[in-house]
Amino acid sequence: MNVNINTSGLWFRSLASGGLKSTQQKMERQAECENKITFFENQKESLKNMQCDTLEAIERKLEMLHSYEDQITAAKQEYNNEQMWHIMDEAKERGEKIAEEAEKMKPKTEEERKEELKEEALQTEEKGELTESMEEISDVVEEVSEELLEETEEQMIEQAEDSADALIDQKVIKKISEEEMRAAKIYKRIDLYI
């Protein structure tokens, strides 16, 4: 929903789609009311499956039916009462937003205009923007350098682990070959011809 107000040639626009607290509260109340009604409608439906053999059972079933209908009516009435207050809250919030926008668009006083002229002459606004930009750049550089440092550390750790694995593999191979040589020296083949 768009609210447009024309005040001395200026248009103010307030978007109420999801922005107002009262609208959110209305949705919550509506969902709560629908849940209550659905619950009692389901209870009424379950009464259809209820078997009644005696007059007292039928009477109890009717009382339950009337009780559920009364609960549904009460839930709807409660929602309607809350809805009246919701309309008042929503109107108040919209009024506050419109007042804020009107205050922003209000003509500046002579002192404010003089202050702006001084700032423009001294170019303090541009310096402030430049300082902010430099701070943002330094933050980005710092983040990138930290990331690079972390990546370098990870690569160095991986290389160290790979080197250690290779060294262990070499030692194992060397030990196995030494054992094979010892075994070959102990057991010499003897060829006998008869």
PDB file of N, CA, C and O in Angstrom, residues 144-160:
ATOM      1  N   VAL A 144      42.434  -9.209   3.319  1.00  0.00           N
ATOM      2  CA  VAL A 144      43.089 -10.004   2.273  1.00  0.00           C
ATOM      3  C   VAL A 144      44.443 -10.503   2.757  1.00  0.00           C
ATOM      4  O   VAL A 144      44.794 -11.664   2.537  1.00  0.00           O
ATOM      5  N   SER A 145      45.206  -9.651   3.443  1.00  0.00           N
ATOM      6  CA  SER A 145      46.526 -10.083   3.924  1.00  0.00           C
ATOM      7  C   SER A 145      46.388 -11.182   4.973  1.00  0.00           C
ATOM      8  O   SER A 145      47.188 -12.121   4.994  1.00  0.00           O
ATOM      9  N   GLU A 146      45.378 -11.086   5.826  1.00  0.00           N
ATOM     10  CA  GLU A 146      45.150 -12.152   6.812  1.00  0.00           C
ATOM     11  C   GLU A 146      44.808 -13.461   6.113  1.00  0.00           C
ATOM     12  O   GLU A 146      45.304 -14.524   6.496  1.00  0.00           O
ATOM     13  N   GLU A 147      43.960 -13.392   5.088  1.00  0.00           N
ATOM     14  CA  GLU A 147      43.589 -14.597   4.348  1.00  0.00           C
ATOM     15  C   GLU A 147      44.812 -15.215   3.666  1.00  0.00           C
ATOM     16  O   GLU A 147      45.003 -16.438   3.694  1.00  0.00           O
ATOM     17  N   LEU A 148      45.645 -14.369   3.043  1.00  0.00           N
ATOM     18  CA  LEU A 148      46.849 -14.873   2.391  1.00  0.00           C
ATOM     19  C   LEU A 148      47.798 -15.506   3.396  1.00  0.00           C
ATOM     20  O   LEU A 148      48.402 -16.549   3.125  1.00  0.00           O
ATOM     21  N   LEU A 149      47.930 -14.894   4.560  1.00  0.00           N
ATOM     22  CA  LEU A 149      48.795 -15.438   5.602  1.00  0.00           C
ATOM     23  C   LEU A 149      48.284 -16.810   6.041  1.00  0.00           C
ATOM     24  O   LEU A 149      49.074 -17.752   6.170  1.00  0.00           O
ATOM     25  N   GLU A 150      46.993 -16.922   6.234  1.00  0.00           N
ATOM     26  CA  GLU A 150      46.413 -18.211   6.636  1.00  0.00           C
ATOM     27  C   GLU A 150      46.641 -19.267   5.552  1.00  0.00           C
ATOM     28  O   GLU A 150      47.013 -20.406   5.855  1.00  0.00           O
ATOM     29  N   GLU A 151      46.411 -18.889   4.284  1.00  0.00           N
ATOM     30  CA  GLU A 151      46.620 -19.837   3.184  1.00  0.00           C
ATOM     31  C   GLU A 151      48.084 -20.273   3.111  1.00  0.00           C
ATOM     32  O   GLU A 151      48.384 -21.457   2.913  1.00  0.00           O
ATOM     33  N   THR A 152      49.026 -19.333   3.281  1.00  0.00           N
ATOM     34  CA  THR A 152      50.451 -19.652   3.236  1.00  0.00           C
ATOM     35  C   THR A 152      50.820 -20.598   4.372  1.00  0.00           C
ATOM     36  O   THR A 152      51.564 -21.565   4.159  1.00  0.00           O
ATOM     37  N   GLU A 153      50.303 -20.325   5.558  1.00  0.00           N
ATOM     38  CA  GLU A 153      50.580 -21.212   6.698  1.00  0.00           C
ATOM     39  C   GLU A 153      50.052 -22.611   6.421  1.00  0.00           C
ATOM     40  O   GLU A 153      50.740 -23.602   6.692  1.00  0.00           O
ATOM     41  N   GLU A 154      48.852 -22.703   5.872  1.00  0.00           N
ATOM     42  CA  GLU A 154      48.266 -24.007   5.560  1.00  0.00           C
ATOM     43  C   GLU A 154      49.129 -24.752   4.533  1.00  0.00           C
ATOM     44  O   GLU A 154      49.373 -25.954   4.672  1.00  0.00           O
ATOM     45  N   GLN A 155      49.588 -24.041   3.499  1.00  0.00           N
ATOM     46  CA  GLN A 155      50.423 -24.669   2.471  1.00  0.00           C
ATOM     47  C   GLN A 155      51.745 -25.156   3.079  1.00  0.00           C
ATOM     48  O   GLN A 155      52.225 -26.255   2.748  1.00  0.00           O
ATOM     49  N   MET A 156      52.342 -24.354   3.954  1.00  0.00           N
ATOM     50  CA  MET A 156      53.611 -24.738   4.572  1.00  0.00           C
ATOM     51  C   MET A 156      53.408 -25.976   5.452  1.00  0.00           C
ATOM     52  O   MET A 156      54.254 -26.880   5.459  1.00  0.00           O
ATOM     53  N   ILE A 157      52.299 -26.024   6.176  1.00  0.00           N
ATOM     54  CA  ILE A 157      52.017 -27.186   7.029  1.00  0.00           C
ATOM     55  C   ILE A 157      51.836 -28.419   6.165  1.00  0.00           C
ATOM     56  O   ILE A 157      52.371 -29.496   6.473  1.00  0.00           O
ATOM     57  N   GLU A 158      51.103 -28.285   5.051  1.00  0.00           N
ATOM     58  CA  GLU A 158      50.894 -29.421   4.146  1.00  0.00           C
ATOM     59  C   GLU A 158      52.230 -29.904   3.561  1.00  0.00           C
ATOM     60  O   GLU A 158      52.474 -31.113   3.480  1.00  0.00           O
ATOM     61  N   GLN A 159      53.085 -28.956   3.149  1.00  0.00           N
ATOM     62  CA  GLN A 159      54.383 -29.337   2.594  1.00  0.00           C
ATOM     63  C   GLN A 159      55.237 -30.047   3.644  1.00  0.00           C
ATOM     64  O   GLN A 159      55.918 -31.036   3.345  1.00  0.00           O
ATOM     65  N   ALA A 160      55.200 -29.562   4.876  1.00  0.00           N
ATOM     66  CA  ALA A 160      55.973 -30.182   5.949  1.00  0.00           C
ATOM     67  C   ALA A 160      55.461 -31.598   6.207  1.00  0.00           C
ATOM     68  O   ALA A 160      56.262 -32.532   6.390  1.00  0.00           O
TER      69      ALA A 160
END
